[in-house]
CSV table of C-alpha atoms and ligand atoms in Angstrom, one decimal:
chain,number,residue,atom,x,y,z
A,1,MET,CA,65.2,81.6,151.5
A,2,THR,CA,64.8,79.6,154.6
A,3,ARG,CA,66.6,76.5,156.2
A,4,ASP,CA,63.0,74.8,155.5
A,5,GLU,CA,62.3,76.1,152.4
A,6,SER,CA,62.1,74.2,149.1
A,7,GLY,CA,64.4,75.5,146.2
A,8,SER,CA,68.1,75.3,145.5
A,9,VAL,CA,70.6,77.6,145.0
A,10,GLU,CA,70.1,78.3,142.1
A,11,GLN,CA,68.2,81.3,143.1
A,12,VAL,CA,71.4,82.5,144.5
A,13,VAL,CA,73.2,82.3,141.7
A,14,LYS,CA,70.6,84.1,139.7
A,15,ALA,CA,70.5,86.6,142.2
A,16,LEU,CA,74.0,87.5,141.4
A,17,VAL,CA,75.2,86.8,145.0
A,18,CYS,CA,76.6,83.4,145.0
A,19,CYS,CA,80.4,84.0,146.3
A,20,GLY,CA,81.1,80.2,145.0
A,21,CYS,CA,82.2,79.4,149.2
A,22,GLY,CA,81.8,75.2,147.9
A,23,ALA,CA,78.9,74.6,150.5
A,24,CYS,CA,76.2,73.9,148.8
A,25,ALA,CA,78.1,71.6,147.1
A,26,VAL,CA,79.3,69.6,150.3
A,27,ILE,CA,75.9,69.9,151.7
A,28,CYS,CA,73.9,68.2,148.4
A,29,PRO,CA,73.1,64.4,149.3
A,30,ARG,CA,72.3,63.7,145.4
A,31,GLY,CA,75.7,65.7,144.2
A,32,ALA,CA,73.6,68.1,141.9
A,33,VAL,CA,75.6,71.2,142.6
A,34,ARG,CA,79.1,71.5,141.8
A,35,ILE,CA,80.9,74.5,142.1
A,36,ALA,CA,81.7,75.9,138.1
A,37,GLU,CA,85.2,77.5,138.1
A,38,GLY,CA,84.1,80.5,135.8
A,39,GLU,CA,86.6,82.9,133.9
A,40,HIS,CA,86.3,85.3,136.8
A,41,PHE,CA,84.5,84.2,139.8
A,42,ASN,CA,83.6,80.7,141.2
A,43,ARG,CA,80.0,80.1,141.4
A,44,ALA,CA,77.5,76.6,141.9
A,45,HIS,CA,76.0,74.9,139.7
A,46,VAL,CA,73.0,73.2,139.5
A,47,ASP,CA,72.3,69.9,137.7
A,48,ALA,CA,68.5,70.5,137.1
A,49,GLU,CA,68.8,66.4,136.0
A,50,LEU,CA,69.9,65.2,139.6
A,51,CYS,CA,68.0,68.3,142.1
A,52,VAL,CA,64.7,67.5,143.7
A,53,GLU,CA,64.9,70.9,145.2
A,54,CYS,CA,65.5,70.0,149.0
A,55,GLY,CA,66.6,73.3,149.6
A,56,ARG,CA,69.3,72.2,151.9
A,57,CYS,CA,72.2,73.6,149.7
A,58,LEU,CA,70.2,76.9,150.5
A,59,GLY,CA,70.3,76.2,154.2
A,60,VAL,CA,74.3,76.3,154.1
A,61,CYS,CA,74.5,79.3,151.2
A,62,PRO,CA,75.8,82.5,153.4
A,63,ALA,CA,74.5,84.4,150.6
A,64,ALA,CA,70.7,82.9,151.1
A,65,GLY,CA,70.9,83.9,154.4
A,66,ALA,CA,71.3,87.4,153.8
A,67,ILE,CA,68.9,87.5,151.8
A,68,ALA,CA,66.7,86.2,153.6
A,69,GLY,CA,67.4,89.1,156.5
A,70,GLU,CA,69.2,86.6,158.5
A,71,GLU,CA,71.7,88.4,161.3
A,72,GLY,CA,74.5,86.6,160.7
A,73,CYS,CA,76.0,83.8,163.0
A,74,ALA,CA,78.0,85.5,164.0
A,75,ALA,CA,76.5,87.2,167.3
A,76,ARG,CA,76.2,83.1,168.4
A,77,HIS,CA,80.5,82.7,168.6
A,78,THR,CA,81.8,85.8,170.5
A,79,GLU,CA,81.6,85.3,173.7
A,80,GLY,CA,82.9,88.5,175.3
A,81,PHE,CA,85.8,88.9,173.2
A,82,PRO,CA,87.2,90.2,170.8
A,83,GLU,CA,91.4,90.1,172.1
A,84,HIS,CA,93.2,91.7,170.3
A,85,LEU,CA,96.7,90.2,169.2
A,86,LEU,CA,100.2,91.2,166.8
A,87,LEU,CA,101.2,87.4,166.3
A,88,SER,CA,104.1,86.4,164.3
A,89,ALA,CA,105.5,82.7,163.4
A,90,ALA,CA,109.0,82.3,165.8
A,91,ASP,CA,110.4,80.2,162.5
A,92,ASP,CA,112.0,82.8,160.7
A,93,GLU,CA,111.1,81.8,157.3
A,94,VAL,CA,107.3,80.8,157.8
A,95,ARG,CA,107.3,84.4,158.7
A,96,ARG,CA,108.7,86.2,155.9
A,97,ASP,CA,106.9,83.4,153.3
A,98,GLY,CA,103.3,83.5,154.8
A,99,ALA,CA,100.9,86.6,154.1
A,100,SER,CA,101.4,88.7,156.6
A,101,GLY,CA,103.1,87.5,160.2
A,102,GLY,CA,103.0,83.3,159.2
A,103,LEU,CA,100.8,82.9,162.3
A,104,ILE,CA,98.2,80.5,160.1
A,105,THR,CA,100.9,78.4,159.0
A,106,ALA,CA,102.6,78.2,162.0
A,107,LEU,CA,99.8,77.9,164.9
A,108,LEU,CA,98.4,74.9,162.6
A,109,ALA,CA,101.6,73.5,162.2
A,110,ASP,CA,102.3,73.2,166.1
A,111,LEU,CA,98.4,72.1,166.9
A,112,LEU,CA,99.5,69.5,164.3
A,113,ASP,CA,102.5,68.4,166.1
A,114,LYS,CA,101.0,68.4,169.6
A,115,GLY,CA,98.5,66.2,168.4
A,116,MET,CA,95.7,68.7,169.0
A,117,ILE,CA,94.5,68.6,165.5
A,118,ASP,CA,94.7,65.9,162.9
A,119,GLY,CA,94.3,68.8,160.2
A,120,ALA,CA,93.5,71.1,158.3
A,121,VAL,CA,91.2,72.7,155.3
A,122,VAL,CA,93.6,75.0,153.7
A,123,VAL,CA,94.3,76.6,150.7
A,124,ARG,CA,96.8,76.0,147.7
A,125,GLN,CA,97.2,76.2,144.1
A,126,ALA,CA,96.1,73.7,141.9
A,127,GLU,CA,99.2,71.5,140.7
A,128,GLY,CA,100.7,72.8,137.8
A,129,ARG,CA,97.3,75.5,137.3
A,130,PRO,CA,98.2,79.1,138.7
A,131,LEU,CA,95.3,80.5,137.7
A,132,TYR,CA,93.2,77.7,140.3
A,133,CYS,CA,93.0,77.3,143.8
A,134,ARG,CA,92.6,73.5,145.3
A,135,PRO,CA,90.9,73.3,148.9
A,136,THR,CA,92.4,70.5,150.3
A,137,LEU,CA,92.4,68.8,154.4
A,138,ALA,CA,96.2,69.1,155.1
A,139,GLU,CA,97.5,66.0,157.2
A,140,SER,CA,101.0,67.1,157.7
A,141,ALA,CA,103.0,69.9,158.4
A,142,ALA,CA,104.8,70.0,154.9
A,143,GLU,CA,100.9,70.2,153.0
A,144,ILE,CA,99.8,73.1,155.4
A,145,LEU,CA,103.4,74.9,155.2
A,146,ALA,CA,102.8,74.3,151.6
A,147,ALA,CA,99.5,76.8,151.6
A,148,ARG,CA,100.9,79.3,153.4
A,149,GLY,CA,100.1,82.4,152.2
A,150,SER,CA,97.0,84.8,150.4
A,151,ARG,CA,96.0,83.3,146.7
A,152,TYR,CA,93.9,86.3,145.9
A,153,GLN,CA,91.5,84.2,143.4
A,154,PRO,CA,88.4,82.4,144.2
A,155,ALA,CA,89.0,79.7,146.3
A,156,SER,CA,85.7,78.0,147.0
A,157,ALA,CA,87.8,76.7,150.6
A,158,CYS,CA,84.4,74.7,151.4
A,159,LEU,CA,85.2,72.3,148.8
A,160,GLY,CA,87.9,70.9,151.4
A,161,LEU,CA,85.5,69.5,153.8
A,162,ARG,CA,84.3,66.9,151.2
A,163,GLU,CA,87.9,64.8,152.7
A,164,VAL,CA,86.5,66.2,156.3
A,165,ALA,CA,83.2,64.3,156.3
A,166,GLU,CA,85.6,61.1,155.0
A,167,ARG,CA,87.5,60.6,158.2
A,168,GLU,CA,87.4,61.0,162.0
A,169,GLY,CA,89.4,63.3,163.7
A,170,ARG,CA,89.9,66.6,164.6
A,171,TYR,CA,90.1,69.3,161.8
A,172,ALA,CA,90.8,73.4,162.0
A,173,PHE,CA,89.3,75.4,158.9
A,174,VAL,CA,91.0,78.3,157.0
A,175,GLY,CA,88.2,80.4,155.4
A,176,LYS,CA,87.4,83.8,154.4
A,177,GLY,CA,84.1,85.3,156.3
A,178,CYS,CA,81.9,84.2,153.6
A,179,GLU,CA,83.2,80.5,154.3
A,180,ILE,CA,83.2,80.7,157.6
A,181,THR,CA,79.7,81.7,157.8
A,182,ALA,CA,79.2,78.7,155.2
A,183,LEU,CA,81.2,76.5,157.6
A,184,ARG,CA,79.0,77.3,160.5
A,185,LYS,CA,75.6,76.6,159.2
A,186,LEU,CA,77.7,73.3,157.6
A,187,GLN,CA,78.0,72.6,161.2
A,188,ALA,CA,74.3,73.2,162.2
A,189,ALA,CA,73.6,71.3,159.6
A,190,GLU,CA,75.4,68.0,160.0
A,191,PRO,CA,77.1,66.9,163.2
A,192,LEU,CA,79.4,65.3,162.3
A,193,PHE,CA,81.6,68.7,161.1
A,194,GLU,CA,80.1,70.2,164.4
A,195,GLU,CA,82.0,67.9,166.2
A,196,ARG,CA,85.3,67.7,163.9
A,197,ILE,CA,86.1,71.6,162.7
A,198,VAL,CA,87.4,72.3,166.2
A,199,LEU,CA,89.3,75.8,165.0
A,200,ALA,CA,87.7,78.0,162.7
A,201,VAL,CA,90.6,80.1,161.2
A,202,GLY,CA,89.2,83.5,159.2
A,203,LEU,CA,91.3,85.6,157.0
A,204,PHE,CA,90.2,89.2,156.6
A,205,CYS,CA,89.4,90.3,153.5
A,206,ALA,CA,88.0,92.6,151.4
A,207,ALA,CA,87.3,91.5,148.5
A,208,THR,CA,88.3,88.2,145.9
A,209,PRO,CA,90.0,89.6,143.4
A,210,ALA,CA,88.8,87.8,139.9
A,211,ARG,CA,90.4,84.8,138.3
A,212,SER,CA,91.0,86.9,135.4
A,213,SER,CA,92.3,89.7,137.1
A,214,THR,CA,95.5,87.6,138.0
A,215,ARG,CA,95.7,87.0,134.1
A,216,GLY,CA,95.6,90.2,132.8
A,217,PHE,CA,98.5,91.5,135.4
A,218,LEU,CA,99.9,88.4,134.1
A,219,ASP,CA,99.4,90.0,130.2
A,220,SER,CA,100.3,93.3,131.1
A,221,VAL,CA,103.7,92.7,132.0
A,222,GLY,CA,104.6,90.2,129.7
A,223,VAL,CA,104.5,86.9,130.7
A,224,ASP,CA,103.4,84.3,129.5
A,225,LEU,CA,100.8,82.1,131.3
A,226,ALA,CA,101.8,78.9,129.6
A,227,GLY,CA,105.3,79.6,130.7
A,228,VAL,CA,104.0,79.4,134.5
A,229,SER,CA,103.7,76.5,136.7
A,230,SER,CA,103.1,78.6,139.9
A,231,ILE,CA,102.7,81.9,141.5
A,232,ASP,CA,103.0,83.3,145.0
A,233,TYR,CA,101.2,86.4,145.4
A,234,ARG,CA,102.8,86.8,148.7
A,235,GLY,CA,106.2,85.9,150.1
A,236,GLN,CA,110.0,87.2,151.0
A,237,GLY,CA,108.8,89.7,153.7
A,238,TRP,CA,106.3,92.0,154.3
A,239,PRO,CA,104.1,92.7,152.7
A,240,GLY,CA,106.5,91.0,150.4
A,241,MET,CA,106.7,89.8,146.8
A,242,PHE,CA,104.6,88.7,144.0
A,243,SER,CA,106.5,86.2,142.2
A,244,VAL,CA,106.2,83.9,139.2
A,245,MET,CA,107.6,80.6,138.8
A,246,ASN,CA,108.4,78.0,136.0
A,247,GLY,CA,109.6,75.1,138.0
A,248,THR,CA,111.6,76.8,140.8
A,249,ARG,CA,113.1,79.8,139.2
A,250,VAL,CA,111.6,82.7,139.4
A,251,ILE,CA,110.6,84.3,135.8
A,252,TYR,CA,109.0,87.4,137.1
A,253,GLY,CA,108.9,89.0,140.2
A,254,CYS,CA,107.7,92.8,141.7
A,255,ALA,CA,106.2,94.4,144.9
A,256,TYR,CA,103.2,92.8,146.5
A,257,ARG,CA,101.6,96.0,146.2
A,258,GLN,CA,101.8,97.0,142.7
A,259,ALA,CA,100.8,93.0,141.8
A,260,TRP,CA,98.2,94.1,144.3
A,261,ASP,CA,96.8,97.7,142.8
A,262,PHE,CA,96.4,95.7,139.6
A,263,LEU,CA,94.2,93.0,140.8
A,264,ALA,CA,92.4,95.4,143.1
A,265,GLY,CA,91.0,97.3,140.1
A,266,GLY,CA,89.9,94.7,138.4
A,267,PRO,CA,86.6,93.1,138.2
A,268,ARG,CA,85.1,92.4,141.8
A,269,SER,CA,82.0,89.9,142.5
A,270,LEU,CA,78.3,91.8,143.9
A,271,ALA,CA,78.4,89.2,146.6
A,272,CYS,CA,82.0,90.4,147.3
A,273,LEU,CA,81.0,94.2,146.7
A,274,LEU,CA,77.7,93.5,149.3
A,275,CYS,CA,79.9,91.9,151.5
A,276,ASP,CA,79.8,93.5,155.0
A,277,ASP,CA,81.9,90.5,157.3
A,278,GLY,CA,85.4,91.5,156.6
A,279,MET,CA,86.7,90.3,159.3
A,280,ALA,CA,85.4,87.2,159.6
A,281,ARG,CA,83.0,87.5,162.5
A,282,ALA,CA,81.9,84.5,162.7
A,283,SER,CA,85.4,82.4,163.4
A,284,ASP,CA,87.3,81.1,166.6
A,285,ILE,CA,90.0,83.7,165.8
A,286,SER,CA,90.5,85.7,162.6
A,287,ALA,CA,93.9,87.2,161.2
A,288,GLY,CA,94.7,90.5,158.5
A,289,ASP,CA,97.6,92.7,157.3
A,290,PRO,CA,99.1,94.8,160.0
A,291,TRP,CA,98.0,98.1,157.8
A,292,GLY,CA,99.4,101.1,158.9
A,293,LEU,CA,100.7,100.3,162.7
A,294,PRO,CA,103.3,102.7,163.4
A,295,GLY,CA,106.8,102.2,162.4
A,296,GLY,CA,105.8,99.3,160.0
A,297,SER,CA,106.4,96.2,160.3
A,298,GLU,CA,108.9,95.8,157.5
A,299,ALA,CA,112.2,96.3,159.5
A,300,GLY,CA,111.0,93.6,161.7
A,301,GLY,CA,109.7,91.0,159.2
A,302,GLY,CA,105.6,90.4,158.9
A,303,LEU,CA,103.2,90.2,161.7
A,304,SER,CA,99.3,89.3,161.6
A,305,PHE,CA,97.1,91.0,163.3
A,306,ALA,CA,94.7,88.5,165.1
A,307,LEU,CA,91.3,89.0,166.3
A,308,VAL,CA,90.4,86.0,169.1
A,309,ARG,CA,86.8,85.2,169.8
A,310,LYS,CA,86.9,82.5,171.6
A,311,GLU,CA,88.3,80.2,174.5
A,312,ALA,CA,89.4,77.3,172.6
A,313,ALA,CA,91.7,79.8,170.2
A,314,ARG,CA,93.1,81.4,173.0
A,315,GLU,CA,94.1,78.5,174.4
A,316,ALA,CA,95.3,77.1,171.3
A,317,LEU,CA,97.3,80.4,171.3
A,318,ALA,CA,98.7,80.2,174.8
A,319,GLN,CA,99.9,76.9,174.3
A,320,SER,CA,101.6,77.5,171.2
A,321,LEU,CA,103.2,80.9,172.6
A,322,GLU,CA,104.5,78.3,175.4
A,323,SER,CA,106.1,75.9,173.2
A,324,GLY,CA,108.0,78.8,171.1
A,325,ALA,CA,105.9,78.6,167.9
A,326,LEU,CA,104.7,82.0,168.2
A,327,ARG,CA,105.4,85.2,169.7
A,328,ALA,CA,103.1,87.7,170.4
A,329,ASP,CA,102.7,91.6,171.0
A,330,THR,CA,100.3,93.9,172.3
A,331,PRO,CA,99.3,96.6,169.4
A,332,PRO,CA,98.9,100.1,170.4
A,333,ARG,CA,95.2,100.9,171.1
A,334,GLU,CA,94.7,103.8,168.9
A,335,TRP,CA,95.9,102.3,166.1
A,336,VAL,CA,93.3,99.4,166.6
A,337,SER,CA,90.7,101.3,167.0
A,338,GLY,CA,91.7,103.2,164.5
A,339,ARG,CA,91.4,100.0,162.3
A,340,LEU,CA,88.6,98.8,163.5
A,341,GLU,CA,86.6,102.2,163.1
A,342,ARG,CA,87.9,101.7,159.1
A,343,GLN,CA,85.9,98.6,158.7
A,344,ARG,CA,83.1,99.5,160.7
A,345,SER,CA,82.4,102.2,157.5
A,346,ARG,CA,83.3,99.8,155.1
A,347,GLU,CA,80.8,97.7,156.5
A,348,VAL,CA,78.3,100.4,156.7
A,349,ARG,CA,78.7,101.3,153.2
A,350,ALA,CA,78.4,97.5,152.4
A,351,SER,CA,75.3,97.0,154.2
A,352,ALA,CA,74.0,99.7,153.0
A,353,ALA,CA,74.7,98.4,149.3
A,354,ARG,CA,73.5,95.4,150.2
A,355,ASP,CA,70.3,96.6,151.4
A,356,THR,CA,69.3,98.5,148.5
A,357,TYR,CA,70.5,95.3,146.3
A,358,LEU,CA,67.9,93.5,148.0
A,359,ALA,CA,64.9,95.6,148.1
A,360,LEU,CA,65.6,96.6,144.3
A,361,PHE,CA,65.7,92.5,143.6
A,362,ARG,CA,62.8,91.5,145.4
A,363,ARG,CA,61.0,94.3,143.7
A,364,LYS,CA,59.2,95.9,146.7
A,365,ARG,CA,59.9,98.3,149.7
A,366,VAL,CA,61.5,101.3,146.7
A,367,LEU,CA,61.3,103.4,149.8
A,368,ALA,CA,63.4,101.7,151.9
A,369,ALA,CA,65.8,101.2,148.9
A,370,LEU,CA,65.6,105.0,148.3
A,371,LYS,CA,67.1,105.5,151.5
A,372,GLY,CA,69.6,102.3,151.7
A,373,GLY,CA,70.7,104.0,148.3
A,374,LEU,CA,70.8,107.5,149.9
A,375,ARG,CA,73.1,106.1,152.8
A,376,CYS,CA,75.4,104.3,150.7
A,377,PHE,CA,76.0,107.7,148.8
A,378,ARG,CA,77.1,110.1,151.7
A,379,THR,CA,78.9,106.8,153.0
A,380,ILE,CA,80.6,106.9,149.8
A,381,PHE,CA,81.0,110.6,149.2
A,382,ARG,CA,82.1,110.8,152.9
A,383,GLN,CA,85.1,108.6,152.7
A,384,ARG,CA,85.1,107.7,149.0
A,385,LEU,CA,85.7,104.8,147.3
A,386,ARG,CA,88.9,103.2,148.2
A,387,ARG,CA,90.9,100.5,146.7
A,388,ASP,CA,93.2,99.8,149.6
A,389,GLN,CA,93.2,97.1,151.8
A,390,TYR,CA,91.4,98.1,155.8
B,1,FAD,C1,91.1,86.6,148.9
B,1,FAD,C2,91.6,87.8,150.5
B,1,FAD,C3,91.8,88.9,150.7
B,1,FAD,C4,92.6,89.2,151.7
B,1,FAD,N1,92.1,90.5,151.8
B,1,FAD,C5,93.0,91.3,153.1
B,1,FAD,C6,92.4,92.8,153.3
B,1,FAD,O1,91.5,93.8,153.0
B,1,FAD,N2,93.0,93.5,155.0
B,1,FAD,C7,93.8,92.5,155.5
B,1,FAD,O2,94.8,92.8,156.5
B,1,FAD,N3,94.4,91.0,155.0
B,1,FAD,C8,92.8,90.6,153.9
B,1,FAD,N4,93.4,89.2,154.0
B,1,FAD,C9,94.0,88.2,154.8
B,1,FAD,C10,96.3,88.3,154.2
B,1,FAD,O3,96.4,88.4,153.3
B,1,FAD,C11,96.5,86.9,155.2
B,1,FAD,O4,96.0,86.0,154.6
B,1,FAD,C12,96.3,87.1,156.8
B,1,FAD,O5,96.9,88.3,157.3
B,1,FAD,C13,96.8,86.1,157.4
B,1,FAD,O6,98.6,85.8,157.3
B,1,FAD,P1,99.3,84.8,158.0
B,1,FAD,O7,100.6,84.9,157.5
B,1,FAD,O8,98.9,84.7,158.8
B,1,FAD,O9,98.7,83.4,157.3
B,1,FAD,P2,100.0,82.4,156.2
B,1,FAD,O10,100.2,81.6,157.5
B,1,FAD,O11,100.5,82.9,155.3
B,1,FAD,O12,98.5,81.2,155.9
B,1,FAD,C14,97.5,81.7,155.1
B,1,FAD,C15,96.3,80.7,155.1
B,1,FAD,O13,95.4,81.3,154.3
B,1,FAD,C16,95.1,80.1,153.5
B,1,FAD,N5,94.4,80.6,152.5
B,1,FAD,C17,95.1,81.3,151.0
B,1,FAD,N6,94.3,82.1,149.8
B,1,FAD,C18,93.2,82.0,150.8
B,1,FAD,C19,91.7,81.8,149.9
B,1,FAD,N7,91.8,83.0,148.6
B,1,FAD,N8,90.8,81.8,150.2
B,1,FAD,C20,90.5,81.2,151.4
B,1,FAD,N9,92.0,80.4,152.1
B,1,FAD,C21,93.1,80.8,151.9
B,1,FAD,C22,96.0,79.1,153.1
B,1,FAD,O14,95.5,78.0,153.5
B,1,FAD,C23,96.7,79.3,154.1
B,1,FAD,O15,96.3,78.5,155.5
B,1,FAD,C24,92.9,88.6,152.8
B,1,FAD,C25,93.2,87.5,152.1
B,1,FAD,C26,92.7,86.7,151.2
B,1,FAD,C27,93.0,85.2,150.6
């Protein structure tokens, strides 16, 4: 499966490795691919009547690239970085209600205010449908603010790029590792995305919890989904609260950690289990939580641990720091190396599991499969499979 090959993402869906990023639906010239929102995850669905197997969808599919043994497009986008920073929104409310430190929301709103971007592709809850996300092009600070926080459910962020295709301008894009890889492939395939997306903001991601896990959690705490208008997975400080609303009334709330532990214990997609890109390597800047930071960040409010990978991102940050929209700190070196080490071992585990799966899937290279399996078990044995976020 490579860019020049014919076929469709149906192959990827059959191989069970579709991550539901949405890029295939954006690129298909015949509207033959849509994203089906299943009980657990989002998946590509190809309409056989419309599809002519031109292969364009495969060309932008992050999983098809992995199946074909592509190294990924991450390396092309690092330019001698990354730089590690602890960043937070200077505005207390944005910081408090962001997922970690409100960095992404504050940065996008500030770039918009300065005219450096005309908007950003973000993910927010679908109106009145708390178990579903709506990727959208936010063109005002209010819309960017409304998308703050992490939604721990399937999102298909690339679908928001359809609006970018219809509008001239310069935009930012926010997505997880798979969605950023898909964005890079779309940019290579379609010059308009290369011109219009000027900043790719990645989210660290251990895995996307299933839609059914949120449903299961609400059931387990006795909340009737019929009376829920919206869910905030994060907010109200760090690591924050999981809050369920009926209109503006909070009908259930618990510590973020309680909800996350339940969600993380639910079904995981094979795409996530085999993913070795937890820090969105192909992004210009990516952000995660400051887990394990000495002293924690509870007392002073949240912080976003950011990896800056490109000059353009560094410049954007410098301007937002100068104008006072963001605050920055340098993380302790030992903490950063511990954090990255943990990440690396997770990547080793995932790539070993992926090699094994792909070797088995192709029904060849049995020896490679066995070797990969042994590597996988060895790492699992050494580190014990943890459910917590890194
Ligand atoms: C599914 C998932 C798993 C994650 N796992 C980890 C982890 O293991 N370790 C870790 O350190 N961090 C993880 N994160 C990232 C973390 O939760 C924060 O998003 C990150 O720290 C940035 O926080 P912030 O306050 O700067 O962002 P905010 O200012 O709160 O902005 C968040 C942005 O993320 C976008 N967004 C929200 N949900 C989604 C989604 N599902 N898909 C795509 N875009 C979305 C919103 O549009 C918004 O623009 C995960 C995030 C998600 C969505």
